[in-house]
């Protein structure tokens, strides 16, 4: 009753307007995230203004004094709290610490902040290819694609020897190796561009180029090798005198690479030198069967304490010539009939000198950190680039087919049922290329962001799989009938391979993207844990109370931005994209607040809640991709004709964000508050969504834009992929598309003549003949349409084979 009387007294003191003013003042302080001293002043003003009872003022005074005097707060609150947290915080293993410490925190931190710094984010230098790189792409890479027939590669289950010879001659295995060591010294963006183009031609070709230029001997040597190791191996790797592979995965150590059982034991030889005896059983090792040097990850032991330290030295990486006695290579797996070398390898009592360890003696036990840092960059290049090539081929080829193929007398691209998947293809194409430019721009600048690159690997490969499905639906019979004409079937079959490698997507989504991101990207969480483990009271006090203030600020920001649909936030730009910056800010505030709610309510158990962490990962991924769209749009000159692509990309991204946040509200178990999130908050979210999906209006606009033969289609869907100039495969569809679009005005002239009754209404080839006869079109126009129709008819055909052709016996090239 006393509290009720006090509340009534408050209202009578200042009235309803005073109450509204007080609420507004609190909202402003909370939204701006002002320090505790500001809260102290504001709350004191309100309490005194409302004539609060003495006991309440005294209680407030005690809290204010303790909260604002740090030494007092540390003694009375922070120190006991740190002792309590030391008992409940799960211990972080050494391998987990190395994974967390690998690479750098980058743009993902802005989304965990709840208040993204767009000025900082937009300041990333937009990467561009150098003249030398562009020349290599336009000449050597295109030539390589031109001598590969993907259908024959799959029939023969191998790349032709001519292709292997050209790869070696032009140093495709040395894209990332510095020039001073005999390589090409290309940038991450160029590495990505090469993989993207060759992937659009042939997945086996791309895989054989990707692996030597991603996680493997060259990458590890460049960063961690001794100078002697670099001078010996790097020139030989660049020229393909040495064929590399890297052996990490085992039957019982897949995504959990830290649990590898491959072992190395340090011993002293008869010559007094140190050696390592190795035993391993690896699988899924790309190029192992044809490799000459095998990179190996293993757990190293020093049972005789020859180095004078611990017996267990930790995960170590070494380079093993495959001709070494005891090394077993030569067999291969069959990954979905995609004929790249994916292989098992074993080693039985293999003895190598200690200088085989990457980094020499200084690299002993440092292998896990090496791998994590290398993956931090690698995940953002090869597989996202391969996915980009697949998505663009799907969008480019399917939109051409939709224009070429006729049913019921009209191009199927005019049907709404076809427009829907076409529009999704456009959204994914713009999203994935935007991400590629942004991520490679960061990598070019020397960033190594493990969370961002994990986002790119997981999201881009999933987009590719979805894009291939949509393209298959549009292509129908042309998509499922294999042969030289079919440009998509082999990529469709191989898509799950990209899903599984460099960290299976399920694990990457549920553990790495959000699990690692929440600790690394959060402004306080990891620092709090580190302070507790170190027993650092001052650091804990600073970060814990900073964390509390962070949560309070994001709560207020989430509420205000939700009620105003983001309009309370500022945008760094004006014009049509300003609303998207505000929407990103709104979603970021909600994401950051709910992240803290989940971590606070579930603690260490959140690690096992893969369904929840997966939804958080999807939000984080789409926030990154949506910013990438705006970044790309601005860097490319803010071309207004591209706005429909921007719009559909943002609708696509925010529909995923909406679905994910609603799933969190419905399933997050917060003691005493689960009903609140699953009920009122979820209801409000449904009534006030970020986005409800791609609209029919937007999908129609974009689907029709995709079917226009203009500079925009070339720039957004064709540039960077390989379109054969010989008119085969994808080139067949490209040529037919261009011819049909070029003759579109002539066909319109004929239809116009029919409407005006200048000629009878006739369907099919007879209409063309009649139009020429009546002088509606000229002889040149007649021949142009005839030629276009011949190309149309050719493009819709599918391959067929005689029994002898169908049971073709392959001729195998090994690539040695």
PDB file of N, CA and C in Angstrom, residues 696-784:
ATOM      1  N   UNK A 696       5.399  -9.100 -54.788  1.00  0.00           N
ATOM      2  CA  UNK A 696       5.130  -9.453 -56.177  1.00  0.00           C
ATOM      3  C   UNK A 696       5.580  -8.342 -57.125  1.00  0.00           C
ATOM      4  N   UNK A 697       5.400  -7.118 -56.689  1.00  0.00           N
ATOM      5  CA  UNK A 697       5.783  -5.987 -57.533  1.00  0.00           C
ATOM      6  C   UNK A 697       7.288  -5.974 -57.778  1.00  0.00           C
ATOM      7  N   UNK A 698       8.050  -6.195 -56.704  1.00  0.00           N
ATOM      8  CA  UNK A 698       9.510  -6.190 -56.846  1.00  0.00           C
ATOM      9  C   UNK A 698       9.987  -7.376 -57.668  1.00  0.00           C
ATOM     10  N   UNK A 699       9.415  -8.561 -57.423  1.00  0.00           N
ATOM     11  CA  UNK A 699       9.858  -9.735 -58.165  1.00  0.00           C
ATOM     12  C   UNK A 699       9.550  -9.594 -59.649  1.00  0.00           C
ATOM     13  N   UNK A 700       8.407  -8.993 -59.986  1.00  0.00           N
ATOM     14  CA  UNK A 700       8.057  -8.770 -61.393  1.00  0.00           C
ATOM     15  C   UNK A 700       9.068  -7.813 -62.036  1.00  0.00           C
ATOM     16  N   UNK A 701       9.356  -6.725 -61.347  1.00  0.00           N
ATOM     17  CA  UNK A 701      10.254  -5.711 -61.896  1.00  0.00           C
ATOM     18  C   UNK A 701      11.642  -6.302 -62.161  1.00  0.00           C
ATOM     19  N   UNK A 702      12.164  -7.044 -61.193  1.00  0.00           N
ATOM     20  CA  UNK A 702      13.521  -7.575 -61.318  1.00  0.00           C
ATOM     21  C   UNK A 702      13.574  -8.717 -62.335  1.00  0.00           C
ATOM     22  N   UNK A 703      12.577  -9.584 -62.320  1.00  0.00           N
ATOM     23  CA  UNK A 703      12.566 -10.700 -63.272  1.00  0.00           C
ATOM     24  C   UNK A 703      12.564 -10.194 -64.708  1.00  0.00           C
ATOM     25  N   UNK A 704      11.836  -9.122 -64.957  1.00  0.00           N
ATOM     26  CA  UNK A 704      11.815  -8.565 -66.310  1.00  0.00           C
ATOM     27  C   UNK A 704      13.127  -7.851 -66.635  1.00  0.00           C
ATOM     28  N   UNK A 705      13.756  -7.209 -65.636  1.00  0.00           N
ATOM     29  CA  UNK A 705      15.057  -6.598 -65.865  1.00  0.00           C
ATOM     30  C   UNK A 705      16.098  -7.647 -66.254  1.00  0.00           C
ATOM     31  N   UNK A 706      16.024  -8.828 -65.637  1.00  0.00           N
ATOM     32  CA  UNK A 706      16.978  -9.897 -65.926  1.00  0.00           C
ATOM     33  C   UNK A 706      16.875 -10.361 -67.374  1.00  0.00           C
ATOM     34  N   UNK A 707      15.723 -10.123 -67.986  1.00  0.00           N
ATOM     35  CA  UNK A 707      15.492 -10.617 -69.344  1.00  0.00           C
ATOM     36  C   UNK A 707      15.679  -9.529 -70.403  1.00  0.00           C
ATOM     37  N   UNK A 708      16.332  -8.441 -70.002  1.00  0.00           N
ATOM     38  CA  UNK A 708      16.668  -7.379 -70.956  1.00  0.00           C
ATOM     39  C   UNK A 708      18.131  -7.520 -71.364  1.00  0.00           C
ATOM     40  N   UNK A 709      18.384  -7.438 -72.653  1.00  0.00           N
ATOM     41  CA  UNK A 709      19.763  -7.525 -73.148  1.00  0.00           C
ATOM     42  C   UNK A 709      20.379  -6.133 -73.129  1.00  0.00           C
ATOM     43  N   UNK A 710      20.971  -5.787 -71.992  1.00  0.00           N
ATOM     44  CA  UNK A 710      21.522  -4.443 -71.853  1.00  0.00           C
ATOM     45  C   UNK A 710      22.792  -4.474 -71.008  1.00  0.00           C
ATOM     46  N   UNK A 711      23.354  -3.320 -70.793  1.00  0.00           N
ATOM     47  CA  UNK A 711      24.597  -3.195 -70.035  1.00  0.00           C
ATOM     48  C   UNK A 711      24.421  -3.687 -68.607  1.00  0.00           C
ATOM     49  N   UNK A 712      23.259  -3.451 -68.017  1.00  0.00           N
ATOM     50  CA  UNK A 712      23.039  -3.857 -66.637  1.00  0.00           C
ATOM     51  C   UNK A 712      23.080  -5.375 -66.488  1.00  0.00           C
ATOM     52  N   UNK A 713      22.416  -6.082 -67.380  1.00  0.00           N
ATOM     53  CA  UNK A 713      22.437  -7.553 -67.313  1.00  0.00           C
ATOM     54  C   UNK A 713      23.869  -8.076 -67.427  1.00  0.00           C
ATOM     55  N   UNK A 714      24.639  -7.501 -68.355  1.00  0.00           N
ATOM     56  CA  UNK A 714      26.028  -7.931 -68.515  1.00  0.00           C
ATOM     57  C   UNK A 714      26.833  -7.628 -67.257  1.00  0.00           C
ATOM     58  N   UNK A 715      26.642  -6.458 -66.719  1.00  0.00           N
ATOM     59  CA  UNK A 715      27.430  -6.022 -65.560  1.00  0.00           C
ATOM     60  C   UNK A 715      27.090  -6.819 -64.311  1.00  0.00           C
ATOM     61  N   UNK A 716      25.806  -7.107 -64.093  1.00  0.00           N
ATOM     62  CA  UNK A 716      25.387  -7.726 -62.843  1.00  0.00           C
ATOM     63  C   UNK A 716      25.329  -9.255 -62.904  1.00  0.00           C
ATOM     64  N   UNK A 717      25.118  -9.826 -64.088  1.00  0.00           N
ATOM     65  CA  UNK A 717      24.936 -11.268 -64.165  1.00  0.00           C
ATOM     66  C   UNK A 717      26.013 -11.994 -64.970  1.00  0.00           C
ATOM     67  N   UNK A 718      26.680 -11.284 -65.883  1.00  0.00           N
ATOM     68  CA  UNK A 718      27.617 -11.969 -66.774  1.00  0.00           C
ATOM     69  C   UNK A 718      29.071 -11.713 -66.453  1.00  0.00           C
ATOM     70  N   UNK A 719      29.424 -10.509 -66.047  1.00  0.00           N
ATOM     71  CA  UNK A 719      30.835 -10.181 -65.813  1.00  0.00           C
ATOM     72  C   UNK A 719      31.455 -11.113 -64.774  1.00  0.00           C
ATOM     73  N   UNK A 720      32.584 -11.659 -65.121  1.00  0.00           N
ATOM     74  CA  UNK A 720      33.310 -12.505 -64.172  1.00  0.00           C
ATOM     75  C   UNK A 720      33.038 -13.982 -64.309  1.00  0.00           C
ATOM     76  N   UNK A 721      32.023 -14.380 -65.100  1.00  0.00           N
ATOM     77  CA  UNK A 721      31.812 -15.798 -65.363  1.00  0.00           C
ATOM     78  C   UNK A 721      32.232 -16.091 -66.797  1.00  0.00           C
ATOM     79  N   UNK A 722      32.415 -17.363 -67.106  1.00  0.00           N
ATOM     80  CA  UNK A 722      32.867 -17.728 -68.437  1.00  0.00           C
ATOM     81  C   UNK A 722      31.680 -18.133 -69.305  1.00  0.00           C
ATOM     82  N   UNK A 723      31.482 -17.404 -70.400  1.00  0.00           N
ATOM     83  CA  UNK A 723      30.443 -17.722 -71.374  1.00  0.00           C
ATOM     84  C   UNK A 723      31.154 -18.135 -72.657  1.00  0.00           C
ATOM     85  N   UNK A 724      31.091 -19.413 -73.023  1.00  0.00           N
ATOM     86  CA  UNK A 724      31.833 -19.892 -74.197  1.00  0.00           C
ATOM     87  C   UNK A 724      31.501 -19.113 -75.468  1.00  0.00           C
ATOM     88  N   UNK A 725      32.528 -18.725 -76.170  1.00  0.00           N
ATOM     89  CA  UNK A 725      32.326 -17.985 -77.415  1.00  0.00           C
ATOM     90  C   UNK A 725      32.009 -18.907 -78.586  1.00  0.00           C
ATOM     91  N   UNK A 726      32.197 -20.228 -78.386  1.00  0.00           N
ATOM     92  CA  UNK A 726      31.936 -21.161 -79.480  1.00  0.00           C
ATOM     93  C   UNK A 726      30.463 -21.550 -79.588  1.00  0.00           C
ATOM     94  N   UNK A 727      29.610 -20.909 -78.754  1.00  0.00           N
ATOM     95  CA  UNK A 727      28.184 -21.175 -78.857  1.00  0.00           C
ATOM     96  C   UNK A 727      27.755 -22.511 -78.293  1.00  0.00           C
ATOM     97  N   UNK A 728      28.542 -23.069 -77.358  1.00  0.00           N
ATOM     98  CA  UNK A 728      28.183 -24.338 -76.730  1.00  0.00           C
ATOM     99  C   UNK A 728      27.851 -24.118 -75.264  1.00  0.00           C
ATOM    100  N   UNK A 729      27.064 -25.027 -74.700  1.00  0.00           N
ATOM    101  CA  UNK A 729      26.711 -24.928 -73.292  1.00  0.00           C
ATOM    102  C   UNK A 729      26.019 -23.618 -72.970  1.00  0.00           C
ATOM    103  N   UNK A 730      26.574 -22.894 -72.012  1.00  0.00           N
ATOM    104  CA  UNK A 730      26.001 -21.609 -71.625  1.00  0.00           C
ATOM    105  C   UNK A 730      26.041 -20.619 -72.785  1.00  0.00           C
ATOM    106  N   UNK A 731      27.063 -20.731 -73.643  1.00  0.00           N
ATOM    107  CA  UNK A 731      27.165 -19.857 -74.800  1.00  0.00           C
ATOM    108  C   UNK A 731      26.012 -20.039 -75.771  1.00  0.00           C
ATOM    109  N   UNK A 732      25.502 -21.258 -75.878  1.00  0.00           N
ATOM    110  CA  UNK A 732      24.355 -21.527 -76.746  1.00  0.00           C
ATOM    111  C   UNK A 732      23.148 -20.719 -76.291  1.00  0.00           C
ATOM    112  N   UNK A 733      22.889 -20.707 -74.983  1.00  0.00           N
ATOM    113  CA  UNK A 733      21.760 -19.947 -74.439  1.00  0.00           C
ATOM    114  C   UNK A 733      22.014 -18.449 -74.570  1.00  0.00           C
ATOM    115  N   UNK A 734      23.259 -18.031 -74.371  1.00  0.00           N
ATOM    116  CA  UNK A 734      23.583 -16.605 -74.471  1.00  0.00           C
ATOM    117  C   UNK A 734      23.345 -16.097 -75.884  1.00  0.00           C
ATOM    118  N   UNK A 735      23.790 -16.844 -76.880  1.00  0.00           N
ATOM    119  CA  UNK A 735      23.622 -16.410 -78.271  1.00  0.00           C
ATOM    120  C   UNK A 735      22.153 -16.379 -78.680  1.00  0.00           C
ATOM    121  N   UNK A 736      21.412 -17.402 -78.276  1.00  0.00           N
ATOM    122  CA  UNK A 736      19.988 -17.437 -78.612  1.00  0.00           C
ATOM    123  C   UNK A 736      19.253 -16.275 -77.934  1.00  0.00           C
ATOM    124  N   UNK A 737      19.602 -16.005 -76.688  1.00  0.00           N
ATOM    125  CA  UNK A 737      18.977 -14.905 -75.952  1.00  0.00           C
ATOM    126  C   UNK A 737      19.216 -13.578 -76.668  1.00  0.00           C
ATOM    127  N   UNK A 738      20.455 -13.318 -77.038  1.00  0.00           N
ATOM    128  CA  UNK A 738      20.784 -12.046 -77.695  1.00  0.00           C
ATOM    129  C   UNK A 738      20.063 -11.914 -79.026  1.00  0.00           C
ATOM    130  N   UNK A 739      20.001 -13.001 -79.786  1.00  0.00           N
ATOM    131  CA  UNK A 739      19.344 -12.947 -81.089  1.00  0.00           C
ATOM    132  C   UNK A 739      17.840 -12.703 -80.937  1.00  0.00           C
ATOM    133  N   UNK A 740      17.243 -13.338 -79.961  1.00  0.00           N
ATOM    134  CA  UNK A 740      15.799 -13.179 -79.740  1.00  0.00           C
ATOM    135  C   UNK A 740      15.482 -11.759 -79.286  1.00  0.00           C
ATOM    136  N   UNK A 741      16.311 -11.224 -78.380  1.00  0.00           N
ATOM    137  CA  UNK A 741      16.065  -9.847 -77.928  1.00  0.00           C
ATOM    138  C   UNK A 741      16.278  -8.849 -79.066  1.00  0.00           C
ATOM    139  N   UNK A 742      17.259  -9.141 -79.930  1.00  0.00           N
ATOM    140  CA  UNK A 742      17.531  -8.232 -81.046  1.00  0.00           C
ATOM    141  C   UNK A 742      16.390  -8.217 -82.050  1.00  0.00           C
ATOM    142  N   UNK A 743      15.654  -9.325 -82.155  1.00  0.00           N
ATOM    143  CA  UNK A 743      14.543  -9.402 -83.116  1.00  0.00           C
ATOM    144  C   UNK A 743      13.198  -9.106 -82.475  1.00  0.00           C
ATOM    145  N   UNK A 744      13.196  -8.717 -81.197  1.00  0.00           N
ATOM    146  CA  UNK A 744      11.934  -8.498 -80.481  1.00  0.00           C
ATOM    147  C   UNK A 744      11.098  -7.398 -81.124  1.00  0.00           C
ATOM    148  N   UNK A 745      11.749  -6.328 -81.587  1.00  0.00           N
ATOM    149  CA  UNK A 745      11.002  -5.220 -82.201  1.00  0.00           C
ATOM    150  C   UNK A 745      10.334  -5.652 -83.507  1.00  0.00           C
ATOM    151  N   UNK A 746      10.957  -6.558 -84.224  1.00  0.00           N
ATOM    152  CA  UNK A 746      10.375  -7.048 -85.470  1.00  0.00           C
ATOM    153  C   UNK A 746       9.111  -7.853 -85.172  1.00  0.00           C
ATOM    154  N   UNK A 747       9.176  -8.679 -84.142  1.00  0.00           N
ATOM    155  CA  UNK A 747       7.996  -9.458 -83.758  1.00  0.00           C
ATOM    156  C   UNK A 747       6.877  -8.535 -83.271  1.00  0.00           C
ATOM    157  N   UNK A 748       7.258  -7.469 -82.569  1.00  0.00           N
ATOM    158  CA  UNK A 748       6.241  -6.496 -82.144  1.00  0.00           C
ATOM    159  C   UNK A 748       5.571  -5.853 -83.353  1.00  0.00           C
ATOM    160  N   UNK A 749       6.345  -5.585 -84.405  1.00  0.00           N
ATOM    161  CA  UNK A 749       5.812  -4.984 -85.619  1.00  0.00           C
ATOM    162  C   UNK A 749       4.754  -5.913 -86.245  1.00  0.00           C
ATOM    163  N   UNK A 750       5.031  -7.206 -86.226  1.00  0.00           N
ATOM    164  CA  UNK A 750       4.079  -8.172 -86.791  1.00  0.00           C
ATOM    165  C   UNK A 750       2.804  -8.228 -85.951  1.00  0.00           C
ATOM    166  N   UNK A 751       2.960  -8.240 -84.613  1.00  0.00           N
ATOM    167  CA  UNK A 751       1.769  -8.291 -83.757  1.00  0.00           C
ATOM    168  C   UNK A 751       0.943  -7.011 -83.896  1.00  0.00           C
ATOM    169  N   UNK A 752       1.643  -5.893 -84.048  1.00  0.00           N
ATOM    170  CA  UNK A 752       0.937  -4.622 -84.229  1.00  0.00           C
ATOM    171  C   UNK A 752       0.122  -4.640 -85.522  1.00  0.00           C
ATOM    172  N   UNK A 753       0.691  -5.210 -86.570  1.00  0.00           N
ATOM    173  CA  UNK A 753      -0.016  -5.306 -87.842  1.00  0.00           C
ATOM    174  C   UNK A 753      -1.253  -6.184 -87.728  1.00  0.00           C
ATOM    175  N   UNK A 754      -1.153  -7.224 -86.911  1.00  0.00           N
ATOM    176  CA  UNK A 754      -2.321  -8.083 -86.688  1.00  0.00           C
ATOM    177  C   UNK A 754      -3.423  -7.337 -85.954  1.00  0.00           C
ATOM    178  N   UNK A 755      -3.022  -6.557 -84.920  1.00  0.00           N
ATOM    179  CA  UNK A 755      -4.032  -5.809 -84.163  1.00  0.00           C
ATOM    180  C   UNK A 755      -4.729  -4.784 -85.050  1.00  0.00           C
ATOM    181  N   UNK A 756      -3.979  -4.183 -85.960  1.00  0.00           N
ATOM    182  CA  UNK A 756      -4.563  -3.179 -86.864  1.00  0.00           C
ATOM    183  C   UNK A 756      -5.244  -3.821 -88.077  1.00  0.00           C
ATOM    184  N   UNK A 757      -5.244  -5.161 -88.063  1.00  0.00           N
ATOM    185  CA  UNK A 757      -5.875  -5.936 -89.153  1.00  0.00           C
ATOM    186  C   UNK A 757      -5.220  -5.662 -90.506  1.00  0.00           C
ATOM    187  N   UNK A 758      -3.921  -5.347 -90.459  1.00  0.00           N
ATOM    188  CA  UNK A 758      -3.159  -5.191 -91.698  1.00  0.00           C
ATOM    189  C   UNK A 758      -2.729  -6.543 -92.239  1.00  0.00           C
ATOM    190  N   UNK A 759      -2.840  -7.556 -91.390  1.00  0.00           N
ATOM    191  CA  UNK A 759      -2.587  -8.933 -91.794  1.00  0.00           C
ATOM    192  C   UNK A 759      -3.398  -9.840 -90.879  1.00  0.00           C
ATOM    193  N   UNK A 760      -3.736 -11.029 -91.340  1.00  0.00           N
ATOM    194  CA  UNK A 760      -4.555 -11.931 -90.523  1.00  0.00           C
ATOM    195  C   UNK A 760      -3.797 -12.424 -89.290  1.00  0.00           C
ATOM    196  N   UNK A 761      -4.536 -12.821 -88.259  1.00  0.00           N
ATOM    197  CA  UNK A 761      -3.929 -13.364 -87.048  1.00  0.00           C
ATOM    198  C   UNK A 761      -3.509 -14.806 -87.304  1.00  0.00           C
ATOM    199  N   UNK A 762      -2.226 -15.011 -87.379  1.00  0.00           N
ATOM    200  CA  UNK A 762      -1.647 -16.323 -87.658  1.00  0.00           C
ATOM    201  C   UNK A 762      -0.590 -16.623 -86.607  1.00  0.00           C
ATOM    202  N   UNK A 763      -0.495 -17.878 -86.183  1.00  0.00           N
ATOM    203  CA  UNK A 763       0.513 -18.277 -85.206  1.00  0.00           C
ATOM    204  C   UNK A 763       1.618 -19.064 -85.898  1.00  0.00           C
ATOM    205  N   UNK A 764       2.776 -19.049 -85.283  1.00  0.00           N
ATOM    206  CA  UNK A 764       3.871 -19.861 -85.759  1.00  0.00           C
ATOM    207  C   UNK A 764       4.616 -19.269 -86.931  1.00  0.00           C
ATOM    208  N   UNK A 765       5.421 -20.105 -87.622  1.00  0.00           N
ATOM    209  CA  UNK A 765       6.257 -19.630 -88.747  1.00  0.00           C
ATOM    210  C   UNK A 765       5.437 -19.019 -89.883  1.00  0.00           C
ATOM    211  N   UNK A 766       4.196 -19.441 -90.015  1.00  0.00           N
ATOM    212  CA  UNK A 766       3.377 -18.905 -91.113  1.00  0.00           C
ATOM    213  C   UNK A 766       3.175 -17.402 -90.966  1.00  0.00           C
ATOM    214  N   UNK A 767       3.141 -16.898 -89.743  1.00  0.00           N
ATOM    215  CA  UNK A 767       2.952 -15.460 -89.529  1.00  0.00           C
ATOM    216  C   UNK A 767       4.132 -14.681 -90.088  1.00  0.00           C
ATOM    217  N   UNK A 768       5.321 -15.233 -89.958  1.00  0.00           N
ATOM    218  CA  UNK A 768       6.513 -14.570 -90.480  1.00  0.00           C
ATOM    219  C   UNK A 768       6.470 -14.505 -92.007  1.00  0.00           C
ATOM    220  N   UNK A 769       6.070 -15.632 -92.597  1.00  0.00           N
ATOM    221  CA  UNK A 769       5.976 -15.670 -94.060  1.00  0.00           C
ATOM    222  C   UNK A 769       4.948 -14.666 -94.564  1.00  0.00           C
ATOM    223  N   UNK A 770       3.796 -14.614 -93.876  1.00  0.00           N
ATOM    224  CA  UNK A 770       2.723 -13.704 -94.314  1.00  0.00           C
ATOM    225  C   UNK A 770       3.154 -12.253 -94.152  1.00  0.00           C
ATOM    226  N   UNK A 771       3.866 -11.931 -93.081  1.00  0.00           N
ATOM    227  CA  UNK A 771       4.323 -10.560 -92.858  1.00  0.00           C
ATOM    228  C   UNK A 771       5.269 -10.117 -93.965  1.00  0.00           C
ATOM    229  N   UNK A 772       6.145 -11.021 -94.410  1.00  0.00           N
ATOM    230  CA  UNK A 772       7.047 -10.686 -95.515  1.00  0.00           C
ATOM    231  C   UNK A 772       6.259 -10.501 -96.812  1.00  0.00           C
ATOM    232  N   UNK A 773       5.296 -11.390 -97.006  1.00  0.00           N
ATOM    233  CA  UNK A 773       4.486 -11.320 -98.227  1.00  0.00           C
ATOM    234  C   UNK A 773       3.732 -10.010 -98.317  1.00  0.00           C
ATOM    235  N   UNK A 774       3.187  -9.524 -97.184  1.00  0.00           N
ATOM    236  CA  UNK A 774       2.379  -8.300 -97.176  1.00  0.00           C
ATOM    237  C   UNK A 774       3.229  -7.045 -97.004  1.00  0.00           C
ATOM    238  N   UNK A 775       4.512  -7.193 -96.902  1.00  0.00           N
ATOM    239  CA  UNK A 775       5.382  -6.031 -96.774  1.00  0.00           C
ATOM    240  C   UNK A 775       5.412  -5.425 -95.386  1.00  0.00           C
ATOM    241  N   UNK A 776       4.916  -6.171 -94.402  1.00  0.00           N
ATOM    242  CA  UNK A 776       4.960  -5.677 -93.017  1.00  0.00           C
ATOM    243  C   UNK A 776       6.413  -5.614 -92.537  1.00  0.00           C
ATOM    244  N   UNK A 777       7.224  -6.559 -92.963  1.00  0.00           N
ATOM    245  CA  UNK A 777       8.645  -6.579 -92.603  1.00  0.00           C
ATOM    246  C   UNK A 777       9.466  -6.704 -93.879  1.00  0.00           C
ATOM    247  N   UNK A 778      10.749  -6.340 -93.767  1.00  0.00           N
ATOM    248  CA  UNK A 778      11.651  -6.420 -94.912  1.00  0.00           C
ATOM    249  C   UNK A 778      12.273  -7.812 -94.990  1.00  0.00           C
ATOM    250  N   UNK A 779      12.958  -8.080 -96.090  1.00  0.00           N
ATOM    251  CA  UNK A 779      13.651  -9.360 -96.258  1.00  0.00           C
ATOM    252  C   UNK A 779      14.729  -9.529 -95.191  1.00  0.00           C
ATOM    253  N   UNK A 780      15.440  -8.440 -94.895  1.00  0.00           N
ATOM    254  CA  UNK A 780      16.493  -8.514 -93.863  1.00  0.00           C
ATOM    255  C   UNK A 780      15.897  -8.837 -92.506  1.00  0.00           C
ATOM    256  N   UNK A 781      14.741  -8.216 -92.211  1.00  0.00           N
ATOM    257  CA  UNK A 781      14.080  -8.495 -90.938  1.00  0.00           C
ATOM    258  C   UNK A 781      13.572  -9.927 -90.898  1.00  0.00           C
ATOM    259  N   UNK A 782      13.059 -10.400 -92.013  1.00  0.00           N
ATOM    260  CA  UNK A 782      12.588 -11.782 -92.114  1.00  0.00           C
ATOM    261  C   UNK A 782      13.724 -12.754 -91.796  1.00  0.00           C
ATOM    262  N   UNK A 783      14.877 -12.519 -92.390  1.00  0.00           N
ATOM    263  CA  UNK A 783      16.028 -13.398 -92.178  1.00  0.00           C
ATOM    264  C   UNK A 783      16.549 -13.307 -90.747  1.00  0.00           C
ATOM    265  N   UNK A 784      16.481 -12.110 -90.163  1.00  0.00           N
ATOM    266  CA  UNK A 784      16.932 -11.943 -88.775  1.00  0.00           C
ATOM    267  C   UNK A 784      16.069 -12.752 -87.820  1.00  0.00           C
TER     268      UNK A 784
END
